Amino acid sequence: MAAPTQDLPPKGGYEAINFRRIPARTLFSGSQMFAGFSLMTAVAGYLYYRTYKKIRIEEIEMRSATLALEPLLLAERDRTFLKQLRQNRDEEEKLMAGVEGWEVGKHYGEPIYKTVPSDRFIDPIVQEYYAHGPTRSFTRHSLFSLWS
Amino acid sequence: MITKDFSLPTEEELTVQEINISTPALRAAAFHVGKQCEKQNNEFMLCREEEKDPRKCIAEGKAVTACSLDFFRKIKKSCLEEFTQYSNCLDKSSKDLGFRHCRNTQSIYDKCVLDNLEMERPEFGYFCRPKIVDTVRPKPAEDAPLEFPDAPEPLPEAPARPSRYGTRFHWMQ
């Protein structure tokens, strides 16, 4: 058997333990950071100013084109809308033909709007407009901004 | 609300030849159509705004559609090639039919319209401005204010006197 060896410290003793704080390396000081931020803001502001005018003109042009076409599309839509109102009325008449006390356009004989003259045009609510059609038409209308 | 007595226009009255043109082509022609049919467009929009009733503005609407159809017929006769190229460019170049990508084709189309139809493209903000419309149609009457014959007497006015503790801010005295 070999001679037993002891676990002794190395020759010359252990090295000293480093318990000092190690702060982070500072790349920029505080005032350098403020200065850099101001410089970047100034450059970005200048570039923004240059493109802002261009973008504004383009937006106005797009809006002009939309407004120029609006009467045309609105007239077409009005005609379709009025045709559909007539079809709705005819459909309701057919549907409620056997119901006692039902007048077309009223709720069991009671008008919907009481304080306005009877020939005043008030837009029907969406559900009433699509009442006789498939549900998907109503869904597409009411969730238009989600579908498009 | 739409009772039997409610007057709706008939199907024959509402059936006219419609414009069968898609959005990119409409947007390509937007400025010129708007300039050409400005009078009819303004009349129709004013009628719609004042009357708040689509039944009363059917004639003006038909005038708008007829005028625009007329313009598109003229384009088809003279500038069809340039027009289709411009609308195709608008369609394919961006997702919202932006004008800024298609300036070259636009200038060719504008020149063609200027030569054949003697029409200049209005400036970019022309249709964003409010317009004053001179019409023959009389302004519709406003609703009379509501009257309440059995409303109670108003309370007597309190006698004026200075406030007991002054005002909140010194400059209000």
PDB file of C-alpha atoms in Angstrom:
ATOM      1  CA  MET A   1       0.000   0.000   0.000  1.00  0.00           C
ATOM      2  CA  ALA A   2       1.224   3.491  -0.872  1.00  0.00           C
ATOM      3  CA  ALA A   3       1.904   5.996   1.802  1.00  0.00           C
ATOM      4  CA  PRO A   4      -1.307   7.981   2.656  1.00  0.00           C
ATOM      5  CA  THR A   5      -1.375  11.519   1.155  1.00  0.00           C
ATOM      6  CA  GLN A   6      -2.850  14.499   2.921  1.00  0.00           C
ATOM      7  CA  ASP A   7      -4.991  17.123   1.241  1.00  0.00           C
ATOM      8  CA  LEU A   8      -2.787  20.078   1.970  1.00  0.00           C
ATOM      9  CA  PRO A   9      -2.959  23.669   0.608  1.00  0.00           C
ATOM     10  CA  PRO A  10      -0.757  24.380  -2.397  1.00  0.00           C
ATOM     11  CA  LYS A  11       2.789  25.614  -2.048  1.00  0.00           C
ATOM     12  CA  GLY A  12       2.797  29.296  -1.203  1.00  0.00           C
ATOM     13  CA  GLY A  13      -0.731  29.274   0.128  1.00  0.00           C
ATOM     14  CA  TYR A  14      -4.032  30.076  -1.522  1.00  0.00           C
ATOM     15  CA  GLU A  15      -4.589  33.199  -3.556  1.00  0.00           C
ATOM     16  CA  ALA A  16      -6.374  36.138  -1.963  1.00  0.00           C
ATOM     17  CA  ILE A  17     -10.229  36.058  -2.309  1.00  0.00           C
ATOM     18  CA  ASN A  18     -11.533  38.984  -4.348  1.00  0.00           C
ATOM     19  CA  PHE A  19     -14.531  40.364  -2.464  1.00  0.00           C
ATOM     20  CA  ARG A  20     -14.450  43.877  -3.989  1.00  0.00           C
ATOM     21  CA  ARG A  21     -17.475  45.142  -5.911  1.00  0.00           C
ATOM     22  CA  ILE A  22     -17.237  45.041  -9.722  1.00  0.00           C
ATOM     23  CA  PRO A  23     -19.363  47.890 -11.062  1.00  0.00           C
ATOM     24  CA  ALA A  24     -20.700  47.784 -14.649  1.00  0.00           C
ATOM     25  CA  ARG A  25     -18.672  49.300 -17.411  1.00  0.00           C
ATOM     26  CA  THR A  26     -19.960  52.789 -18.176  1.00  0.00           C
ATOM     27  CA  LEU A  27     -20.190  53.384 -21.922  1.00  0.00           C
ATOM     28  CA  PHE A  28     -21.883  56.795 -21.695  1.00  0.00           C
ATOM     29  CA  SER A  29     -22.195  59.174 -18.830  1.00  0.00           C
ATOM     30  CA  GLY A  30     -25.496  60.818 -17.960  1.00  0.00           C
ATOM     31  CA  SER A  31     -24.948  64.056 -19.856  1.00  0.00           C
ATOM     32  CA  GLN A  32     -23.705  62.117 -22.884  1.00  0.00           C
ATOM     33  CA  MET A  33     -26.936  60.176 -22.898  1.00  0.00           C
ATOM     34  CA  PHE A  34     -29.046  63.362 -22.787  1.00  0.00           C
ATOM     35  CA  ALA A  35     -26.963  64.896 -25.554  1.00  0.00           C
ATOM     36  CA  GLY A  36     -27.284  61.800 -27.748  1.00  0.00           C
ATOM     37  CA  PHE A  37     -31.039  61.674 -27.166  1.00  0.00           C
ATOM     38  CA  SER A  38     -31.448  65.347 -28.116  1.00  0.00           C
ATOM     39  CA  LEU A  39     -29.378  64.870 -31.257  1.00  0.00           C
ATOM     40  CA  MET A  40     -31.386  61.854 -32.352  1.00  0.00           C
ATOM     41  CA  THR A  41     -34.665  63.666 -31.652  1.00  0.00           C
ATOM     42  CA  ALA A  42     -33.524  66.675 -33.670  1.00  0.00           C
ATOM     43  CA  VAL A  43     -32.488  64.582 -36.680  1.00  0.00           C
ATOM     44  CA  ALA A  44     -35.675  62.522 -36.542  1.00  0.00           C
ATOM     45  CA  GLY A  45     -37.759  65.680 -36.214  1.00  0.00           C
ATOM     46  CA  TYR A  46     -36.163  67.172 -39.289  1.00  0.00           C
ATOM     47  CA  LEU A  47     -36.737  64.032 -41.362  1.00  0.00           C
ATOM     48  CA  TYR A  48     -40.323  63.859 -40.077  1.00  0.00           C
ATOM     49  CA  TYR A  49     -40.911  67.458 -41.099  1.00  0.00           C
ATOM     50  CA  ARG A  50     -39.651  66.763 -44.584  1.00  0.00           C
ATOM     51  CA  THR A  51     -41.861  63.712 -45.128  1.00  0.00           C
ATOM     52  CA  TYR A  52     -44.892  65.065 -43.213  1.00  0.00           C
ATOM     53  CA  LYS A  53     -45.765  67.548 -45.923  1.00  0.00           C
ATOM     54  CA  LYS A  54     -45.471  64.932 -48.646  1.00  0.00           C
ATOM     55  CA  ILE A  55     -47.627  62.432 -46.729  1.00  0.00           C
ATOM     56  CA  ARG A  56     -50.244  65.072 -45.999  1.00  0.00           C
ATOM     57  CA  ILE A  57     -50.564  65.943 -49.675  1.00  0.00           C
ATOM     58  CA  GLU A  58     -50.919  62.280 -50.578  1.00  0.00           C
ATOM     59  CA  GLU A  59     -53.607  61.775 -47.938  1.00  0.00           C
ATOM     60  CA  ILE A  60     -55.541  64.781 -49.209  1.00  0.00           C
ATOM     61  CA  GLU A  61     -55.355  63.383 -52.721  1.00  0.00           C
ATOM     62  CA  MET A  62     -56.744  60.024 -51.613  1.00  0.00           C
ATOM     63  CA  ARG A  63     -59.544  61.751 -49.751  1.00  0.00           C
ATOM     64  CA  SER A  64     -60.320  63.891 -52.796  1.00  0.00           C
ATOM     65  CA  ALA A  65     -60.701  60.830 -54.981  1.00  0.00           C
ATOM     66  CA  THR A  66     -63.013  59.197 -52.432  1.00  0.00           C
ATOM     67  CA  LEU A  67     -65.144  62.325 -52.121  1.00  0.00           C
ATOM     68  CA  ALA A  68     -65.334  62.755 -55.890  1.00  0.00           C
ATOM     69  CA  LEU A  69     -66.778  59.271 -56.272  1.00  0.00           C
ATOM     70  CA  GLU A  70     -69.140  59.470 -53.316  1.00  0.00           C
ATOM     71  CA  PRO A  71     -72.256  60.879 -55.076  1.00  0.00           C
ATOM     72  CA  LEU A  72     -72.097  58.223 -57.764  1.00  0.00           C
ATOM     73  CA  LEU A  73     -71.887  55.346 -55.330  1.00  0.00           C
ATOM     74  CA  LEU A  74     -74.444  56.889 -52.983  1.00  0.00           C
ATOM     75  CA  ALA A  75     -77.019  57.283 -55.765  1.00  0.00           C
ATOM     76  CA  GLU A  76     -76.586  53.652 -56.777  1.00  0.00           C
ATOM     77  CA  ARG A  77     -76.857  52.529 -53.185  1.00  0.00           C
ATOM     78  CA  ASP A  78     -80.003  54.596 -52.605  1.00  0.00           C
ATOM     79  CA  ARG A  79     -81.755  52.960 -55.532  1.00  0.00           C
ATOM     80  CA  THR A  80     -80.871  49.470 -54.341  1.00  0.00           C
ATOM     81  CA  PHE A  81     -81.903  50.397 -50.804  1.00  0.00           C
ATOM     82  CA  LEU A  82     -85.327  51.654 -51.853  1.00  0.00           C
ATOM     83  CA  LYS A  83     -85.921  48.592 -54.014  1.00  0.00           C
ATOM     84  CA  GLN A  84     -85.045  46.377 -51.076  1.00  0.00           C
ATOM     85  CA  LEU A  85     -87.423  48.291 -48.772  1.00  0.00           C
ATOM     86  CA  ARG A  86     -90.279  47.606 -51.155  1.00  0.00           C
ATOM     87  CA  GLN A  87     -89.364  43.932 -51.338  1.00  0.00           C
ATOM     88  CA  ASN A  88     -89.196  43.779 -47.534  1.00  0.00           C
ATOM     89  CA  ARG A  89     -92.636  45.277 -47.225  1.00  0.00           C
ATOM     90  CA  ASP A  90     -94.110  42.808 -49.714  1.00  0.00           C
ATOM     91  CA  GLU A  91     -92.416  39.922 -47.940  1.00  0.00           C
ATOM     92  CA  GLU A  92     -93.720  41.025 -44.558  1.00  0.00           C
ATOM     93  CA  GLU A  93     -97.206  41.304 -45.961  1.00  0.00           C
ATOM     94  CA  LYS A  94     -97.023  37.735 -47.243  1.00  0.00           C
ATOM     95  CA  LEU A  95     -95.537  36.459 -44.010  1.00  0.00           C
ATOM     96  CA  MET A  96     -97.994  38.084 -41.608  1.00  0.00           C
ATOM     97  CA  ALA A  97    -101.089  37.583 -43.746  1.00  0.00           C
ATOM     98  CA  GLY A  98    -102.800  35.240 -41.290  1.00  0.00           C
ATOM     99  CA  VAL A  99    -101.885  37.057 -38.078  1.00  0.00           C
ATOM    100  CA  GLU A 100    -104.763  38.887 -36.352  1.00  0.00           C
ATOM    101  CA  GLY A 101    -104.282  42.584 -35.712  1.00  0.00           C
ATOM    102  CA  TRP A 102    -101.068  42.901 -37.687  1.00  0.00           C
ATOM    103  CA  GLU A 103    -100.578  45.884 -39.967  1.00  0.00           C
ATOM    104  CA  VAL A 104     -97.514  45.919 -42.171  1.00  0.00           C
ATOM    105  CA  GLY A 105     -94.885  48.280 -40.736  1.00  0.00           C
ATOM    106  CA  LYS A 106     -96.467  48.446 -37.277  1.00  0.00           C
ATOM    107  CA  HIS A 107     -96.255  46.279 -34.201  1.00  0.00           C
ATOM    108  CA  TYR A 108     -99.746  44.766 -33.737  1.00  0.00           C
ATOM    109  CA  GLY A 109    -101.348  47.988 -34.882  1.00  0.00           C
ATOM    110  CA  GLU A 110     -99.043  50.317 -32.964  1.00  0.00           C
ATOM    111  CA  PRO A 111     -96.790  52.568 -35.057  1.00  0.00           C
ATOM    112  CA  ILE A 112     -93.087  52.581 -34.267  1.00  0.00           C
ATOM    113  CA  TYR A 113     -92.575  56.335 -34.309  1.00  0.00           C
ATOM    114  CA  LYS A 114     -95.386  58.336 -32.739  1.00  0.00           C
ATOM    115  CA  THR A 115     -94.218  61.919 -32.561  1.00  0.00           C
ATOM    116  CA  VAL A 116     -93.135  62.339 -36.214  1.00  0.00           C
ATOM    117  CA  PRO A 117     -95.409  62.640 -39.271  1.00  0.00           C
ATOM    118  CA  SER A 118     -96.193  59.280 -40.792  1.00  0.00           C
ATOM    119  CA  ASP A 119     -94.503  60.069 -44.099  1.00  0.00           C
ATOM    120  CA  ARG A 120     -91.194  60.983 -42.501  1.00  0.00           C
ATOM    121  CA  PHE A 121     -88.356  58.766 -43.716  1.00  0.00           C
ATOM    122  CA  ILE A 122     -86.380  57.183 -40.903  1.00  0.00           C
ATOM    123  CA  ASP A 123     -83.759  54.542 -41.648  1.00  0.00           C
ATOM    124  CA  PRO A 124     -84.919  51.108 -40.543  1.00  0.00           C
ATOM    125  CA  ILE A 125     -82.663  49.355 -38.074  1.00  0.00           C
ATOM    126  CA  VAL A 126     -80.252  46.839 -39.547  1.00  0.00           C
ATOM    127  CA  GLN A 127     -82.090  43.839 -38.171  1.00  0.00           C
ATOM    128  CA  GLU A 128     -85.329  44.992 -39.757  1.00  0.00           C
ATOM    129  CA  TYR A 129     -83.642  45.556 -43.111  1.00  0.00           C
ATOM    130  CA  TYR A 130     -82.202  42.054 -43.230  1.00  0.00           C
ATOM    131  CA  ALA A 131     -85.098  40.368 -41.443  1.00  0.00           C
ATOM    132  CA  HIS A 132     -86.270  38.321 -44.415  1.00  0.00           C
ATOM    133  CA  GLY A 133     -82.887  37.360 -45.789  1.00  0.00           C
ATOM    134  CA  PRO A 134     -80.114  34.928 -44.853  1.00  0.00           C
ATOM    135  CA  THR A 135     -78.244  35.564 -41.617  1.00  0.00           C
ATOM    136  CA  ARG A 136     -74.929  35.894 -43.422  1.00  0.00           C
ATOM    137  CA  SER A 137     -76.074  39.102 -45.124  1.00  0.00           C
ATOM    138  CA  PHE A 138     -76.867  40.646 -41.766  1.00  0.00           C
ATOM    139  CA  THR A 139     -73.591  39.410 -40.292  1.00  0.00           C
ATOM    140  CA  ARG A 140     -71.616  40.793 -43.200  1.00  0.00           C
ATOM    141  CA  HIS A 141     -73.279  44.183 -42.811  1.00  0.00           C
ATOM    142  CA  SER A 142     -72.978  44.442 -39.062  1.00  0.00           C
ATOM    143  CA  LEU A 143     -69.380  43.196 -38.895  1.00  0.00           C
ATOM    144  CA  PHE A 144     -68.288  45.034 -42.026  1.00  0.00           C
ATOM    145  CA  SER A 145     -65.118  46.434 -40.526  1.00  0.00           C
ATOM    146  CA  LEU A 146     -64.055  42.944 -39.454  1.00  0.00           C
ATOM    147  CA  TRP A 147     -64.692  41.256 -42.775  1.00  0.00           C
ATOM    148  CA  SER A 148     -63.025  43.874 -44.959  1.00  0.00           C
TER     149      SER A 148
ATOM    150  CA  MET B   1     -92.332  51.891 -40.042  1.00  0.00           C
ATOM    151  CA  ILE B   2     -92.739  51.183 -43.738  1.00  0.00           C
ATOM    152  CA  THR B   3     -96.510  50.840 -43.736  1.00  0.00           C
ATOM    153  CA  LYS B   4     -98.816  50.312 -46.699  1.00  0.00           C
ATOM    154  CA  ASP B   5     -99.514  54.052 -46.811  1.00  0.00           C
ATOM    155  CA  PHE B   6     -95.811  54.920 -46.801  1.00  0.00           C
ATOM    156  CA  SER B   7     -94.895  56.123 -50.269  1.00  0.00           C
ATOM    157  CA  LEU B   8     -92.038  54.140 -51.767  1.00  0.00           C
ATOM    158  CA  PRO B   9     -90.985  54.572 -55.396  1.00  0.00           C
ATOM    159  CA  THR B  10     -91.802  51.732 -57.779  1.00  0.00           C
ATOM    160  CA  GLU B  11     -89.304  49.307 -59.232  1.00  0.00           C
ATOM    161  CA  GLU B  12     -89.627  50.881 -62.686  1.00  0.00           C
ATOM    162  CA  GLU B  13     -88.758  54.290 -61.326  1.00  0.00           C
ATOM    163  CA  LEU B  14     -85.606  52.936 -59.718  1.00  0.00           C
ATOM    164  CA  THR B  15     -84.313  50.907 -62.640  1.00  0.00           C
ATOM    165  CA  VAL B  16     -81.777  52.748 -64.754  1.00  0.00           C
ATOM    166  CA  GLN B  17     -78.625  51.695 -66.511  1.00  0.00           C
ATOM    167  CA  GLU B  18     -76.026  51.322 -63.785  1.00  0.00           C
ATOM    168  CA  ILE B  19     -72.293  51.824 -63.994  1.00  0.00           C
ATOM    169  CA  ASN B  20     -70.629  48.437 -64.215  1.00  0.00           C
ATOM    170  CA  ILE B  21     -67.068  49.473 -63.436  1.00  0.00           C
ATOM    171  CA  SER B  22     -64.778  48.170 -60.699  1.00  0.00           C
ATOM    172  CA  THR B  23     -63.047  50.148 -57.991  1.00  0.00           C
ATOM    173  CA  PRO B  24     -59.561  50.622 -59.526  1.00  0.00           C
ATOM    174  CA  ALA B  25     -61.079  51.961 -62.727  1.00  0.00           C
ATOM    175  CA  LEU B  26     -63.388  54.260 -60.786  1.00  0.00           C
ATOM    176  CA  ARG B  27     -60.486  55.563 -58.748  1.00  0.00           C
ATOM    177  CA  ALA B  28     -58.413  56.087 -61.882  1.00  0.00           C
ATOM    178  CA  ALA B  29     -61.153  58.252 -63.358  1.00  0.00           C
ATOM    179  CA  ALA B  30     -62.203  59.823 -60.053  1.00  0.00           C
ATOM    180  CA  PHE B  31     -60.810  63.318 -60.534  1.00  0.00           C
ATOM    181  CA  HIS B  32     -62.077  63.713 -64.073  1.00  0.00           C
ATOM    182  CA  VAL B  33     -65.515  62.252 -63.398  1.00  0.00           C
ATOM    183  CA  GLY B  34     -65.850  64.525 -60.390  1.00  0.00           C
ATOM    184  CA  LYS B  35     -64.937  67.574 -62.426  1.00  0.00           C
ATOM    185  CA  GLN B  36     -67.121  66.683 -65.369  1.00  0.00           C
ATOM    186  CA  CYS B  37     -70.214  65.912 -63.306  1.00  0.00           C
ATOM    187  CA  GLU B  38     -69.580  68.466 -60.585  1.00  0.00           C
ATOM    188  CA  LYS B  39     -72.894  70.254 -60.995  1.00  0.00           C
ATOM    189  CA  GLN B  40     -75.011  67.109 -60.804  1.00  0.00           C
ATOM    190  CA  ASN B  41     -72.938  65.689 -57.954  1.00  0.00           C
ATOM    191  CA  ASN B  42     -73.253  68.838 -55.875  1.00  0.00           C
ATOM    192  CA  GLU B  43     -77.009  69.043 -56.475  1.00  0.00           C
ATOM    193  CA  PHE B  44     -77.462  65.433 -55.430  1.00  0.00           C
ATOM    194  CA  MET B  45     -75.347  65.748 -52.295  1.00  0.00           C
ATOM    195  CA  LEU B  46     -77.115  68.952 -51.287  1.00  0.00           C
ATOM    196  CA  CYS B  47     -80.500  67.323 -51.780  1.00  0.00           C
ATOM    197  CA  ARG B  48     -79.443  64.331 -49.730  1.00  0.00           C
ATOM    198  CA  GLU B  49     -78.059  66.523 -46.978  1.00  0.00           C
ATOM    199  CA  GLU B  50     -81.057  68.835 -46.702  1.00  0.00           C
ATOM    200  CA  GLU B  51     -83.957  66.494 -47.258  1.00  0.00           C
ATOM    201  CA  LYS B  52     -82.423  63.539 -45.381  1.00  0.00           C
ATOM    202  CA  ASP B  53     -84.684  61.381 -47.525  1.00  0.00           C
ATOM    203  CA  PRO B  54     -83.454  59.210 -50.404  1.00  0.00           C
ATOM    204  CA  ARG B  55     -86.942  59.135 -51.971  1.00  0.00           C
ATOM    205  CA  LYS B  56     -86.824  62.831 -52.710  1.00  0.00           C
ATOM    206  CA  CYS B  57     -83.467  62.743 -54.480  1.00  0.00           C
ATOM    207  CA  ILE B  58     -84.027  59.987 -57.020  1.00  0.00           C
ATOM    208  CA  ALA B  59     -84.088  62.341 -60.002  1.00  0.00           C
ATOM    209  CA  GLU B  60     -80.831  63.981 -58.982  1.00  0.00           C
ATOM    210  CA  GLY B  61     -79.294  60.531 -58.428  1.00  0.00           C
ATOM    211  CA  LYS B  62     -80.289  59.455 -61.915  1.00  0.00           C
ATOM    212  CA  ALA B  63     -78.702  62.615 -63.303  1.00  0.00           C
ATOM    213  CA  VAL B  64     -75.461  61.756 -61.510  1.00  0.00           C
ATOM    214  CA  THR B  65     -75.386  58.225 -62.884  1.00  0.00           C
ATOM    215  CA  ALA B  66     -76.258  59.370 -66.387  1.00  0.00           C
ATOM    216  CA  CYS B  67     -73.555  62.014 -66.404  1.00  0.00           C
ATOM    217  CA  SER B  68     -70.894  59.580 -65.197  1.00  0.00           C
ATOM    218  CA  LEU B  69     -71.968  56.985 -67.754  1.00  0.00           C
ATOM    219  CA  ASP B  70     -71.688  59.622 -70.435  1.00  0.00           C
ATOM    220  CA  PHE B  71     -68.143  60.428 -69.323  1.00  0.00           C
ATOM    221  CA  PHE B  72     -67.107  56.782 -69.337  1.00  0.00           C
ATOM    222  CA  ARG B  73     -68.511  56.374 -72.835  1.00  0.00           C
ATOM    223  CA  LYS B  74     -66.365  59.281 -73.998  1.00  0.00           C
ATOM    224  CA  ILE B  75     -63.305  57.735 -72.356  1.00  0.00           C
ATOM    225  CA  LYS B  76     -64.022  54.410 -74.007  1.00  0.00           C
ATOM    226  CA  LYS B  77     -64.176  56.086 -77.391  1.00  0.00           C
ATOM    227  CA  SER B  78     -60.952  58.064 -77.110  1.00  0.00           C
ATOM    228  CA  CYS B  79     -58.618  57.105 -74.263  1.00  0.00           C
ATOM    229  CA  LEU B  80     -59.401  53.500 -73.452  1.00  0.00           C
ATOM    230  CA  GLU B  81     -55.840  52.169 -73.732  1.00  0.00           C
ATOM    231  CA  GLU B  82     -54.268  54.758 -71.424  1.00  0.00           C
ATOM    232  CA  PHE B  83     -57.157  54.485 -69.007  1.00  0.00           C
ATOM    233  CA  THR B  84     -56.893  50.705 -68.672  1.00  0.00           C
ATOM    234  CA  GLN B  85     -53.152  50.955 -68.195  1.00  0.00           C
ATOM    235  CA  TYR B  86     -53.530  53.538 -65.462  1.00  0.00           C
ATOM    236  CA  SER B  87     -56.233  51.612 -63.619  1.00  0.00           C
ATOM    237  CA  ASN B  88     -54.174  48.420 -63.942  1.00  0.00           C
ATOM    238  CA  CYS B  89     -51.165  50.209 -62.464  1.00  0.00           C
ATOM    239  CA  LEU B  90     -53.223  51.496 -59.539  1.00  0.00           C
ATOM    240  CA  ASP B  91     -54.640  48.050 -58.968  1.00  0.00           C
ATOM    241  CA  LYS B  92     -51.340  46.173 -58.981  1.00  0.00           C
ATOM    242  CA  SER B  93     -49.045  48.637 -57.278  1.00  0.00           C
ATOM    243  CA  SER B  94     -50.417  48.952 -53.751  1.00  0.00           C
ATOM    244  CA  LYS B  95     -53.047  47.591 -51.422  1.00  0.00           C
ATOM    245  CA  ASP B  96     -55.072  50.778 -51.143  1.00  0.00           C
ATOM    246  CA  LEU B  97     -54.839  52.076 -54.750  1.00  0.00           C
ATOM    247  CA  GLY B  98     -52.402  54.819 -53.842  1.00  0.00           C
ATOM    248  CA  PHE B  99     -51.740  57.411 -56.498  1.00  0.00           C
ATOM    249  CA  ARG B 100     -48.096  57.951 -55.596  1.00  0.00           C
ATOM    250  CA  HIS B 101     -46.826  54.763 -57.271  1.00  0.00           C
ATOM    251  CA  CYS B 102     -48.324  55.494 -60.657  1.00  0.00           C
ATOM    252  CA  ARG B 103     -47.285  59.030 -61.564  1.00  0.00           C
ATOM    253  CA  ASN B 104     -45.864  58.099 -64.962  1.00  0.00           C
ATOM    254  CA  THR B 105     -48.974  56.337 -66.201  1.00  0.00           C
ATOM    255  CA  GLN B 106     -51.032  59.126 -64.669  1.00  0.00           C
ATOM    256  CA  SER B 107     -49.260  61.770 -66.712  1.00  0.00           C
ATOM    257  CA  ILE B 108     -49.824  59.819 -69.924  1.00  0.00           C
ATOM    258  CA  TYR B 109     -53.506  59.397 -69.105  1.00  0.00           C
ATOM    259  CA  ASP B 110     -53.896  63.061 -68.141  1.00  0.00           C
ATOM    260  CA  LYS B 111     -52.310  64.177 -71.359  1.00  0.00           C
ATOM    261  CA  CYS B 112     -54.644  61.951 -73.355  1.00  0.00           C
ATOM    262  CA  VAL B 113     -57.715  63.288 -71.568  1.00  0.00           C
ATOM    263  CA  LEU B 114     -56.494  66.850 -72.029  1.00  0.00           C
ATOM    264  CA  ASP B 115     -56.052  66.324 -75.763  1.00  0.00           C
ATOM    265  CA  ASN B 116     -59.252  64.440 -76.482  1.00  0.00           C
ATOM    266  CA  LEU B 117     -61.761  65.745 -73.952  1.00  0.00           C
ATOM    267  CA  GLU B 118     -60.159  69.160 -73.222  1.00  0.00           C
ATOM    268  CA  MET B 119     -60.334  68.537 -69.519  1.00  0.00           C
ATOM    269  CA  GLU B 120     -57.631  69.322 -66.994  1.00  0.00           C
ATOM    270  CA  ARG B 121     -57.228  67.243 -63.894  1.00  0.00           C
ATOM    271  CA  PRO B 122     -58.213  69.372 -60.871  1.00  0.00           C
ATOM    272  CA  GLU B 123     -55.598  69.932 -58.169  1.00  0.00           C
ATOM    273  CA  PHE B 124     -55.167  67.432 -55.420  1.00  0.00           C
ATOM    274  CA  GLY B 125     -57.362  69.131 -52.787  1.00  0.00           C
ATOM    275  CA  TYR B 126     -60.179  70.236 -55.049  1.00  0.00           C
ATOM    276  CA  PHE B 127     -62.828  67.821 -53.808  1.00  0.00           C
ATOM    277  CA  CYS B 128     -61.901  68.255 -50.160  1.00  0.00           C
ATOM    278  CA  ARG B 129     -63.066  71.854 -50.187  1.00  0.00           C
ATOM    279  CA  PRO B 130     -66.662  72.784 -49.349  1.00  0.00           C
ATOM    280  CA  LYS B 131     -68.714  73.897 -52.318  1.00  0.00           C
ATOM    281  CA  ILE B 132     -71.466  76.475 -52.524  1.00  0.00           C
ATOM    282  CA  VAL B 133     -74.353  75.147 -54.581  1.00  0.00           C
ATOM    283  CA  ASP B 134     -76.771  77.405 -56.448  1.00  0.00           C
ATOM    284  CA  THR B 135     -79.977  75.434 -56.838  1.00  0.00           C
ATOM    285  CA  VAL B 136     -83.519  75.948 -57.978  1.00  0.00           C
ATOM    286  CA  ARG B 137     -84.964  73.528 -55.443  1.00  0.00           C
ATOM    287  CA  PRO B 138     -86.362  75.343 -52.395  1.00  0.00           C
ATOM    288  CA  LYS B 139     -84.975  74.620 -48.980  1.00  0.00           C
ATOM    289  CA  PRO B 140     -87.179  72.214 -47.021  1.00  0.00           C
ATOM    290  CA  ALA B 141     -89.037  73.653 -44.046  1.00  0.00           C
ATOM    291  CA  GLU B 142     -87.700  72.909 -40.610  1.00  0.00           C
ATOM    292  CA  ASP B 143     -89.843  71.245 -37.979  1.00  0.00           C
ATOM    293  CA  ALA B 144     -91.852  73.642 -35.874  1.00  0.00           C
ATOM    294  CA  PRO B 145     -90.615  73.798 -32.261  1.00  0.00           C
ATOM    295  CA  LEU B 146     -92.598  71.666 -29.845  1.00  0.00           C
ATOM    296  CA  GLU B 147     -95.215  73.428 -27.764  1.00  0.00           C
ATOM    297  CA  PHE B 148     -96.273  72.394 -24.304  1.00  0.00           C
ATOM    298  CA  PRO B 149     -99.496  74.208 -23.412  1.00  0.00           C
ATOM    299  CA  ASP B 150     -99.751  72.860 -19.866  1.00  0.00           C
ATOM    300  CA  ALA B 151     -96.179  73.538 -18.746  1.00  0.00           C
ATOM    301  CA  PRO B 152     -95.946  74.855 -15.157  1.00  0.00           C
ATOM    302  CA  GLU B 153     -95.161  78.480 -14.313  1.00  0.00           C
ATOM    303  CA  PRO B 154     -91.418  79.226 -13.966  1.00  0.00           C
ATOM    304  CA  LEU B 155     -90.103  79.846 -10.481  1.00  0.00           C
ATOM    305  CA  PRO B 156     -89.807  83.472  -9.336  1.00  0.00           C
ATOM    306  CA  GLU B 157     -86.322  84.909  -9.703  1.00  0.00           C
ATOM    307  CA  ALA B 158     -84.306  85.060  -6.520  1.00  0.00           C
ATOM    308  CA  PRO B 159     -83.411  88.614  -5.412  1.00  0.00           C
ATOM    309  CA  ALA B 160     -79.864  89.545  -6.394  1.00  0.00           C
ATOM    310  CA  ARG B 161     -77.507  89.890  -3.446  1.00  0.00           C
ATOM    311  CA  PRO B 162     -73.710  89.734  -2.998  1.00  0.00           C
ATOM    312  CA  SER B 163     -72.247  86.319  -2.281  1.00  0.00           C
ATOM    313  CA  ARG B 164     -71.733  85.629   1.379  1.00  0.00           C
ATOM    314  CA  TYR B 165     -68.144  84.399   1.334  1.00  0.00           C
ATOM    315  CA  GLY B 166     -66.781  86.135  -1.752  1.00  0.00           C
ATOM    316  CA  THR B 167     -65.554  84.359  -4.871  1.00  0.00           C
ATOM    317  CA  ARG B 168     -63.280  81.417  -5.405  1.00  0.00           C
ATOM    318  CA  PHE B 169     -60.619  83.342  -7.320  1.00  0.00           C
ATOM    319  CA  HIS B 170     -59.575  86.901  -6.600  1.00  0.00           C
ATOM    320  CA  TRP B 171     -59.980  88.070 -10.227  1.00  0.00           C
ATOM    321  CA  MET B 172     -63.665  87.118 -10.352  1.00  0.00           C
ATOM    322  CA  GLN B 173     -64.803  89.899  -8.032  1.00  0.00           C
TER     323      GLN B 173
END
